[in-house]
PDB file of C-alpha atoms and ligand atoms in Angstrom:
ATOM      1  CA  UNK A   1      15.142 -21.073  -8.257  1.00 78.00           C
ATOM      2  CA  UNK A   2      15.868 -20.265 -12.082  1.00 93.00           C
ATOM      3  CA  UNK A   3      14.015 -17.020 -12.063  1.00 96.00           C
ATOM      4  CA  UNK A   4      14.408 -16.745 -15.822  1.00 96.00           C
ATOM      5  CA  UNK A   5      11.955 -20.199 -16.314  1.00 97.00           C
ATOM      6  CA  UNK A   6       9.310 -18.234 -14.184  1.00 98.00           C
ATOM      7  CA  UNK A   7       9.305 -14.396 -15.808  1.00 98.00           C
ATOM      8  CA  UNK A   8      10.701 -15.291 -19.287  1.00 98.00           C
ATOM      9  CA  UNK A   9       8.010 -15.309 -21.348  1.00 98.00           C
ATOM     10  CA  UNK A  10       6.450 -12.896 -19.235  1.00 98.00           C
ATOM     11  CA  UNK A  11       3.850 -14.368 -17.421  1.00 98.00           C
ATOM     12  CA  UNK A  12       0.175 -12.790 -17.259  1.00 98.00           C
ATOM     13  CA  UNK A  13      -1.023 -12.293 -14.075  1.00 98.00           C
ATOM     14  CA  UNK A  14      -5.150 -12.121 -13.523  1.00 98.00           C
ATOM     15  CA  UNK A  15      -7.183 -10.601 -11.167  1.00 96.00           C
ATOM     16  CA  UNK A  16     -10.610  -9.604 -10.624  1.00 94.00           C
ATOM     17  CA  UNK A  17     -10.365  -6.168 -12.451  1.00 97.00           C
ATOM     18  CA  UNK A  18      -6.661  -5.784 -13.748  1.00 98.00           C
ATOM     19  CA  UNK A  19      -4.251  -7.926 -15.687  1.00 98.00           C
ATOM     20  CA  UNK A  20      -0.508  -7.443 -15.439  1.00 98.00           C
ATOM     21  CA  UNK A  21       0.550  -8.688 -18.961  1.00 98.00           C
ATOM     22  CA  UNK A  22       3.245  -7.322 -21.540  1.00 98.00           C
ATOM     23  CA  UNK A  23       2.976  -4.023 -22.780  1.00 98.00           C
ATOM     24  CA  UNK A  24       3.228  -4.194 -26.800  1.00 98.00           C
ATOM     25  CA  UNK A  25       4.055  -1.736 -29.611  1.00 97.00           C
ATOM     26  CA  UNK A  26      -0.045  -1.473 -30.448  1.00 98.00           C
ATOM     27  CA  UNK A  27      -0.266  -0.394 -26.196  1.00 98.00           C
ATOM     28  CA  UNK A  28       1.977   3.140 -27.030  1.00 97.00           C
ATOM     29  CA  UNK A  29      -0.813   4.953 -27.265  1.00 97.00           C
ATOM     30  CA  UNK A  30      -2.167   4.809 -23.773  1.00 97.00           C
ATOM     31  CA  UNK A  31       1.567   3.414 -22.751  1.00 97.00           C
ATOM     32  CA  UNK A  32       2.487   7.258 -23.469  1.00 96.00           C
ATOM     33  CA  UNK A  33       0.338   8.352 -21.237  1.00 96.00           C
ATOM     34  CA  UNK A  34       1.974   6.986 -18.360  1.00 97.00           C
ATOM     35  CA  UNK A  35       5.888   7.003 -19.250  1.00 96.00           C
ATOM     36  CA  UNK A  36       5.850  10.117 -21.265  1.00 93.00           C
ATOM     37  CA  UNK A  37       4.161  13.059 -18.301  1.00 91.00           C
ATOM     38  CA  UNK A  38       6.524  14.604 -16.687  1.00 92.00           C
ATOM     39  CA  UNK A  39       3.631  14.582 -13.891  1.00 92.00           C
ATOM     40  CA  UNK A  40       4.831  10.537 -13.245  1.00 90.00           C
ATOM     41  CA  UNK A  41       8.348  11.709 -12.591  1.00 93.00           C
ATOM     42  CA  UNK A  42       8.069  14.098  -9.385  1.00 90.00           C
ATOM     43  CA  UNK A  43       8.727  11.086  -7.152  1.00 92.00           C
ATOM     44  CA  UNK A  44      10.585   9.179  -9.694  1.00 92.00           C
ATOM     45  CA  UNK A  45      14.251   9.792  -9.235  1.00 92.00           C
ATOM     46  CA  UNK A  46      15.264  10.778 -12.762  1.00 92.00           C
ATOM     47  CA  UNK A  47      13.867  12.902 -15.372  1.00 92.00           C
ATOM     48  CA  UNK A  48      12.213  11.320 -18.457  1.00 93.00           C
ATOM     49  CA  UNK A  49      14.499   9.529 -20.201  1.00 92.00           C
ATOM     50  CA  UNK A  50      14.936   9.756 -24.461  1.00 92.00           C
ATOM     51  CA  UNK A  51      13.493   5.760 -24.743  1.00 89.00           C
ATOM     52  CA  UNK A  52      10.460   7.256 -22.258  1.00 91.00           C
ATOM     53  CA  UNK A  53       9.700  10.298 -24.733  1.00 92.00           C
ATOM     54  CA  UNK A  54       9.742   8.165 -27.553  1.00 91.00           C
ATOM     55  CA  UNK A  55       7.634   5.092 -25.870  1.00 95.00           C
ATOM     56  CA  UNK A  56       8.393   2.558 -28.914  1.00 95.00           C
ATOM     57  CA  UNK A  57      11.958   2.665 -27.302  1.00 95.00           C
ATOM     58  CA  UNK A  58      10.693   2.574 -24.095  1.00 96.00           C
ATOM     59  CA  UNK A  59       8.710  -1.281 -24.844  1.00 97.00           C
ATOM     60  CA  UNK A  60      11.891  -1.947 -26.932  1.00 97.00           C
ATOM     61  CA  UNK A  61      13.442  -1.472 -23.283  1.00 96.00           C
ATOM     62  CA  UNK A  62      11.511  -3.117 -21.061  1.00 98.00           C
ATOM     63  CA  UNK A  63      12.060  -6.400 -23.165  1.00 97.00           C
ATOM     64  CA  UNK A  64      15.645  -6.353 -23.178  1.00 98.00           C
ATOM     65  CA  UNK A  65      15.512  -5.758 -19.543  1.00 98.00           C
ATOM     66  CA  UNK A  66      13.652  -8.651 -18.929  1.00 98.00           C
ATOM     67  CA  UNK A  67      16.203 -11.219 -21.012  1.00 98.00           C
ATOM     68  CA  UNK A  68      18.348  -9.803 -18.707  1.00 97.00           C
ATOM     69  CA  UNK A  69      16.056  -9.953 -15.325  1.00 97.00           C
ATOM     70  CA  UNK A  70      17.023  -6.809 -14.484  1.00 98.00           C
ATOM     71  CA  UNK A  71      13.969  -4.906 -14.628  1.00 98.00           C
ATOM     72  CA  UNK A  72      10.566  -7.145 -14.879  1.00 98.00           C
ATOM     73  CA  UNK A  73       7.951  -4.831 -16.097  1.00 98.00           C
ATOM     74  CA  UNK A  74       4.147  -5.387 -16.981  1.00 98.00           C
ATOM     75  CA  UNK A  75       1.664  -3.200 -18.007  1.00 98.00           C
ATOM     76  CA  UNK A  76      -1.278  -2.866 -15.887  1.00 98.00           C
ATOM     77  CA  UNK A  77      -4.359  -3.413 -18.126  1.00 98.00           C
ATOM     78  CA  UNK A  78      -7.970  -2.783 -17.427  1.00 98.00           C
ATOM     79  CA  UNK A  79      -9.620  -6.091 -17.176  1.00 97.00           C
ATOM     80  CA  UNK A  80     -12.657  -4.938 -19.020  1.00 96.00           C
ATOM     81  CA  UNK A  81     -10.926  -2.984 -21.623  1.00 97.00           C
ATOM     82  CA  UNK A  82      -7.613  -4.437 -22.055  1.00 98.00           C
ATOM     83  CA  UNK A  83      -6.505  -0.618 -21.783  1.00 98.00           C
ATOM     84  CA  UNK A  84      -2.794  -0.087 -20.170  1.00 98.00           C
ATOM     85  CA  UNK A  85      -3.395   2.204 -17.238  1.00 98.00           C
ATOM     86  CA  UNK A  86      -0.198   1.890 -15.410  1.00 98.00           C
ATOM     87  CA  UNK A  87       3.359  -0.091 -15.086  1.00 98.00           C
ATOM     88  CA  UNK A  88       4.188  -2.047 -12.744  1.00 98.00           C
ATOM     89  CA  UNK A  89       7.750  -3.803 -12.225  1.00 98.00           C
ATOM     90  CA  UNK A  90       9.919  -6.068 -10.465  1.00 98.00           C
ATOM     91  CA  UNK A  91      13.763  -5.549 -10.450  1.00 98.00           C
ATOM     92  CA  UNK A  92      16.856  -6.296  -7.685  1.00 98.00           C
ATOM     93  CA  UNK A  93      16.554  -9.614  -6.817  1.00 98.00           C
ATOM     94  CA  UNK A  94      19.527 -10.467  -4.677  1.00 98.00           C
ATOM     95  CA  UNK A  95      20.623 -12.450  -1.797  1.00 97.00           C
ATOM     96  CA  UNK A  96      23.076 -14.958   0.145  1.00 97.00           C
ATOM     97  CA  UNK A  97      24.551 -17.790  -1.099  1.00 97.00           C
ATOM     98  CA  UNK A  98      22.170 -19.576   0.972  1.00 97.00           C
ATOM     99  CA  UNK A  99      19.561 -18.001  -0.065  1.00 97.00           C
ATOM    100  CA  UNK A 100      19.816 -16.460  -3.270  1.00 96.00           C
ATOM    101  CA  UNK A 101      17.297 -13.911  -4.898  1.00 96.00           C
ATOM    102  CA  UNK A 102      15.807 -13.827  -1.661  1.00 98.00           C
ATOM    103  CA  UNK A 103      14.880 -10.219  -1.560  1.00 98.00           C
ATOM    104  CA  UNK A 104      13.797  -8.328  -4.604  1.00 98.00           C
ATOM    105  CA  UNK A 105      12.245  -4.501  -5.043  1.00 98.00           C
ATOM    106  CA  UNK A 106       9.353  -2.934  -6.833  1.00 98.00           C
ATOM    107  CA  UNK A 107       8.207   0.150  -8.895  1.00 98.00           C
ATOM    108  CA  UNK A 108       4.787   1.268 -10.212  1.00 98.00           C
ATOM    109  CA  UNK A 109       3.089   3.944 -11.854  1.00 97.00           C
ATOM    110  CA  UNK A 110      -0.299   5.117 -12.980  1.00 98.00           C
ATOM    111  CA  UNK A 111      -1.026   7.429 -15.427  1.00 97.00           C
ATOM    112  CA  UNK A 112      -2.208  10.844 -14.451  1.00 96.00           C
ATOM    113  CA  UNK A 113      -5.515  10.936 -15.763  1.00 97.00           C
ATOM    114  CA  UNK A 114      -6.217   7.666 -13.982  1.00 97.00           C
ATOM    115  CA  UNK A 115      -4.819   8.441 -10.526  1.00 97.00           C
ATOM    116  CA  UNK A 116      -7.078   7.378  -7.764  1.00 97.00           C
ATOM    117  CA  UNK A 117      -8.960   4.860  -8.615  1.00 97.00           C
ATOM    118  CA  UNK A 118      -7.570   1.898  -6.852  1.00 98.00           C
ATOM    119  CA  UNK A 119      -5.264   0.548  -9.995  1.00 98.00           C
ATOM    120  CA  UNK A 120      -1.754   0.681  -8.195  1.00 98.00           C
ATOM    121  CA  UNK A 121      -3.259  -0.799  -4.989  1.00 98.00           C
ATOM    122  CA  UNK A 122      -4.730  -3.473  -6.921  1.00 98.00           C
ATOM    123  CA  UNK A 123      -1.265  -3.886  -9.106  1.00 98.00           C
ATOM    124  CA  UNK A 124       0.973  -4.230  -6.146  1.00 98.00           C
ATOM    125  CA  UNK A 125      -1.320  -6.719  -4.546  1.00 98.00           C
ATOM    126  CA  UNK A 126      -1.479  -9.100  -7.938  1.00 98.00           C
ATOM    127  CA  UNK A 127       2.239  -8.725  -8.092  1.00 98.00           C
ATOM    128  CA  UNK A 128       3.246  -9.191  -4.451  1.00 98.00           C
ATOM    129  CA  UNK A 129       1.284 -12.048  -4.364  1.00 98.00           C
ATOM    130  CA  UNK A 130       2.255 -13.824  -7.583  1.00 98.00           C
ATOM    131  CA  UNK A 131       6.548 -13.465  -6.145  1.00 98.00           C
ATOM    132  CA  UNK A 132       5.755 -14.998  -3.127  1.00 98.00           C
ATOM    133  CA  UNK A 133       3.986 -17.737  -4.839  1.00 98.00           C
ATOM    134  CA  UNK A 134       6.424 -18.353  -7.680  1.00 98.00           C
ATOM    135  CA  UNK A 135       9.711 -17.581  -6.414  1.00 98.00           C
ATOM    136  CA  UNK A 136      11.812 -18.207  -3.271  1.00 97.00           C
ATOM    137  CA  UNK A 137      11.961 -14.200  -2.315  1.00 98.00           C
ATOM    138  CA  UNK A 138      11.353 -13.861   1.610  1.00 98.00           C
ATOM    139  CA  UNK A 139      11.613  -9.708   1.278  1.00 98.00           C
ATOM    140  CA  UNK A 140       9.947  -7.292  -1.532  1.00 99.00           C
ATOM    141  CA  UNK A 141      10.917  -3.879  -0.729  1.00 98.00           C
ATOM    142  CA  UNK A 142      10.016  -0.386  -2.071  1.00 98.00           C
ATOM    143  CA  UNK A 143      11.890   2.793  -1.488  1.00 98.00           C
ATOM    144  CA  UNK A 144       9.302   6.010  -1.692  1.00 98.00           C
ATOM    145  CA  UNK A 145      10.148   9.394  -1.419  1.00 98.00           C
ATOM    146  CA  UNK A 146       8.958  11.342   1.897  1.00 98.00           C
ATOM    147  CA  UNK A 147       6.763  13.494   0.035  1.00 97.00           C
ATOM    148  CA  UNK A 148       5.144  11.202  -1.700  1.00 98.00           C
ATOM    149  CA  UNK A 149       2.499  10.167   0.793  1.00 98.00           C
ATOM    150  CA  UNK A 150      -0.434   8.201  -1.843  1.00 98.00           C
ATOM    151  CA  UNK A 151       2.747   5.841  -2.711  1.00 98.00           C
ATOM    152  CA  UNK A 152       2.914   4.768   1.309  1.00 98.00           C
ATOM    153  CA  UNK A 153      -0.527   4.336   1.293  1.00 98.00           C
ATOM    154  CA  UNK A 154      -0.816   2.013  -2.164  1.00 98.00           C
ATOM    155  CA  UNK A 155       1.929  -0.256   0.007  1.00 98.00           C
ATOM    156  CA  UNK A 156       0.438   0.174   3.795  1.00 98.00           C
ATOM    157  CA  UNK A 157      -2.560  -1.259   2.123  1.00 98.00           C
ATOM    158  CA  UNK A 158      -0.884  -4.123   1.022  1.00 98.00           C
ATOM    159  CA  UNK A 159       0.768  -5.368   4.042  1.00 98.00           C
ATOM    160  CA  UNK A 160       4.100  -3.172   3.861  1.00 98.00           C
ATOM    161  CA  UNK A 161       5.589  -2.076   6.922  1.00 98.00           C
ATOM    162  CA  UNK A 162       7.098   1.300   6.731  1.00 98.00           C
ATOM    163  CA  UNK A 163      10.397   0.761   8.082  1.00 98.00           C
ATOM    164  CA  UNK A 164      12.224   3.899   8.174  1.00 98.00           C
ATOM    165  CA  UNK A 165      13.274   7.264   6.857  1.00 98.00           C
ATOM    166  CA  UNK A 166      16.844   6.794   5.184  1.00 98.00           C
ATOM    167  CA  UNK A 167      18.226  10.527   4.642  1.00 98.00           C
ATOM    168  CA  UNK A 168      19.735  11.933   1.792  1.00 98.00           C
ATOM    169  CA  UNK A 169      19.601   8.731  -0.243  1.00 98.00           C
ATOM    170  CA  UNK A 170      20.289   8.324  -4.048  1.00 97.00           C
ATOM    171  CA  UNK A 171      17.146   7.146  -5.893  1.00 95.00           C
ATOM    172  CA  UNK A 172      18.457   6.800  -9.859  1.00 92.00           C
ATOM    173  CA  UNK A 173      19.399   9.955 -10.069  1.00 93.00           C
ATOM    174  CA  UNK A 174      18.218  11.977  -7.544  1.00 95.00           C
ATOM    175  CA  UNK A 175      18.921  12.757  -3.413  1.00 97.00           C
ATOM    176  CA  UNK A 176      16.053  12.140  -1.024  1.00 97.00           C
ATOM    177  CA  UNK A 177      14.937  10.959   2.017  1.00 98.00           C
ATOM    178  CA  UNK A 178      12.876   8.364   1.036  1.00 98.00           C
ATOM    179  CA  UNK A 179      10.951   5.853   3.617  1.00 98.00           C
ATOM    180  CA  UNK A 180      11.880   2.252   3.124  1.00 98.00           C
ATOM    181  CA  UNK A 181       8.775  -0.356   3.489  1.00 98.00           C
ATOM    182  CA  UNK A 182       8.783  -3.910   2.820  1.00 98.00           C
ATOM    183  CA  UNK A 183       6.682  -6.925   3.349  1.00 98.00           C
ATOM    184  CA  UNK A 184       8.245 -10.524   4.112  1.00 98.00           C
ATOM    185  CA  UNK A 185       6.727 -13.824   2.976  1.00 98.00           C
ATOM    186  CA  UNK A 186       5.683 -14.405   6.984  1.00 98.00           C
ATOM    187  CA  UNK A 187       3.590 -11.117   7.196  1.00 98.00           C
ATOM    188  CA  UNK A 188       2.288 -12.207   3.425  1.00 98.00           C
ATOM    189  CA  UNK A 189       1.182 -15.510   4.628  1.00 96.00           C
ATOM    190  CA  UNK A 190      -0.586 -13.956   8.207  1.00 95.00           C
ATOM    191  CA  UNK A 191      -3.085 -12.035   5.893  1.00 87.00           C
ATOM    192  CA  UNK A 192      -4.584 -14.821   4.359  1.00 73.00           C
TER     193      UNK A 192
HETATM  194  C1  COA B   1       1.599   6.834  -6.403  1.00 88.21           C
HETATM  195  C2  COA B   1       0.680   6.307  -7.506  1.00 88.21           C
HETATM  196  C3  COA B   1       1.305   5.075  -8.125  1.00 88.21           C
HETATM  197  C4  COA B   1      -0.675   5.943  -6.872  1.00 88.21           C
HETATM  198  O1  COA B   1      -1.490   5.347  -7.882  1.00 88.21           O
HETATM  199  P1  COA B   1      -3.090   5.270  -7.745  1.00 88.21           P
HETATM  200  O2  COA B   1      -3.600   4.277  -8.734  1.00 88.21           O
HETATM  201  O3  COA B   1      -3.643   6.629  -7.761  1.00 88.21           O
HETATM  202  O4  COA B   1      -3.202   4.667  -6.254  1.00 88.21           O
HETATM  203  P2  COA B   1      -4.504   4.047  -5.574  1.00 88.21           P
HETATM  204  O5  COA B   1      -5.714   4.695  -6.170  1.00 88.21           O
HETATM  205  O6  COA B   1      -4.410   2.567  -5.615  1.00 88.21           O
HETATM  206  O7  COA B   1      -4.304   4.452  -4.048  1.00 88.21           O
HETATM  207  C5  COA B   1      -3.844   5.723  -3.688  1.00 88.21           C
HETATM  208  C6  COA B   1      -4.157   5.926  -2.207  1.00 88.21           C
HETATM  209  O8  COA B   1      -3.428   7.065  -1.751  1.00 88.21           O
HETATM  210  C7  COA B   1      -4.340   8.015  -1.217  1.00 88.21           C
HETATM  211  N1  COA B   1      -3.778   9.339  -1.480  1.00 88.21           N
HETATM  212  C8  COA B   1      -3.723   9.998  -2.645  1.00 88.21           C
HETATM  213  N2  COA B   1      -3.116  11.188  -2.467  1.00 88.21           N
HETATM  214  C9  COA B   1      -2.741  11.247  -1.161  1.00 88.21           C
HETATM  215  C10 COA B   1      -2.094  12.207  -0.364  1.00 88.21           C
HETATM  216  N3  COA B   1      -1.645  13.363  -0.868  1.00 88.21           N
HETATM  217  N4  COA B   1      -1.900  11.928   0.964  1.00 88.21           N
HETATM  218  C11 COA B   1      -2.326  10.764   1.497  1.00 88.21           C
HETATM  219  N5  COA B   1      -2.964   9.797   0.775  1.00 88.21           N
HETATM  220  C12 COA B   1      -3.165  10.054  -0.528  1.00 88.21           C
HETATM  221  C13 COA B   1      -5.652   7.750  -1.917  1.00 88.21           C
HETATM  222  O9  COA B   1      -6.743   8.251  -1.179  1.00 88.21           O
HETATM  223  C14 COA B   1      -5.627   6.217  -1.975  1.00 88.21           C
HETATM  224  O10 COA B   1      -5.959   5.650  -0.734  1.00 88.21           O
HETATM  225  P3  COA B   1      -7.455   5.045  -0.445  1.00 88.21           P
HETATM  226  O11 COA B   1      -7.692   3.997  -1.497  1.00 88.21           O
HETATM  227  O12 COA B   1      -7.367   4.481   0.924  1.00 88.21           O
HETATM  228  O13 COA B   1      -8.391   6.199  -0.591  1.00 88.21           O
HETATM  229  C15 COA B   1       0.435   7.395  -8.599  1.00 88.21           C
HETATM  230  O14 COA B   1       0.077   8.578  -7.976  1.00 88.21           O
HETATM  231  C16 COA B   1       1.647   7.628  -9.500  1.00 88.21           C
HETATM  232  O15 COA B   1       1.803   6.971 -10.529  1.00 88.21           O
HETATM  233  N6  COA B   1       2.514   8.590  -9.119  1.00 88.21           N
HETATM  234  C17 COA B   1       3.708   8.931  -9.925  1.00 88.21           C
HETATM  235  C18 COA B   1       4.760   7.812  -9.899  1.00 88.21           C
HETATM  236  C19 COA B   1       5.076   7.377  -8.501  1.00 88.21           C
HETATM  237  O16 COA B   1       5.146   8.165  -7.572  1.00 88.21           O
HETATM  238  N7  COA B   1       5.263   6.061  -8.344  1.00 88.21           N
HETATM  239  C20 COA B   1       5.634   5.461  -7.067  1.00 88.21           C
HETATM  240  C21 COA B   1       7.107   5.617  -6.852  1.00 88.21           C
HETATM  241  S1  COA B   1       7.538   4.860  -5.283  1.00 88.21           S
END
């Protein structure tokens, strides 16, 4: 599986009320709003970084990461409005020589002011379901930090098993327990 083929260009990813697409220098506006409040990083794992404050640096960033397939990061847009509410991203695909990138992880946030309405739930669930149908990954994990209970739920919703509590873990830069949930192509394919 040449991952690079499927996520380079990024590919837009449609729903009923969202589109994951790339986030673009006329988005930092509304991009700011979720990368640059220090609100999104309580659960994080690091504090804002410089490229985050500055947002231009920050889309400047997510493109080189994706040449490089280490982080894969869309914007979540409002279907109606085109309007970036959140991020949304793919990153750590690994495996066995026998089966390579078969296990990847994900990220997501929304901003603040747009917490609770359903956009992460609905983000994870147009994600999870475009991997499984475009790459070979068997496993998509998330790590999520104990206290950070609305994060379980956005992945419990989606089919993620919570796993376990792994103690004292590092998360970027940070020590945690943090629960690890994942869902496997099997469990994906017993929803339908
Ligand atoms: C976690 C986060 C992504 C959720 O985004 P969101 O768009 O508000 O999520 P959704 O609206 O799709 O779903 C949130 C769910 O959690 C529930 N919830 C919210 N706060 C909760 C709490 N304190 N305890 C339990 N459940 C909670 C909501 O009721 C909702 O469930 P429901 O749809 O069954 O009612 C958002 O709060 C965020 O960006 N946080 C900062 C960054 C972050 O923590 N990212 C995840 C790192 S793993």
């Amino acid at each position: 599986m040449n991952l690079k083929k499927v996520f380079v260009p990024l590919p837009e990813i449609i729903s009923d009320k969202i589109i994951l697409r790339e986030i673009t220098q006329a988005d930092a506006e509304e991009y700011r709003k979720v990368v640059a409040d220090e609100i999104s990083y309580r659960y994080w794992g690091y504090k804002m970084s410089e490229e985050e404050r500055d947002v231009i640096g920050k889309i400047e960033y997510n493109r080189s990461a994706l040449l490089k397939l280490s982080e894969i990061t869309w914007g979540i847009a409002e279907r109606k409005t085109n309007r970036i509410v959140g991020e949304i991203l793919a990153c750590k695909f690994h495996g066995t020589r026998k089966y390579p990138q078969s296990i990847c992880e994900i990220g997501y946030r929304i901003a603040p002011e747009m917490w609770g309405k359903g956009y992460a739930s609905l983000a994870v669930n147009a994600l999870v379901k475009f991997i499984f149908e475009n790459t070979n990954v068997n496993r998509i994990q998330a790590v999520v930090m104990k206290e950070n209970p609305a994060s379980v739920k956005v992945l419990e919703k989606n089919g993620f098993a919570k796993e376990g509590l792994l103690r004292q873990i590092k998360v970027y830069q940070c020590i945690a327990d943090c629960y690890m949930l994942s869902i496997l192509r099997n469990d994906f394919e017993n929803r339908k």
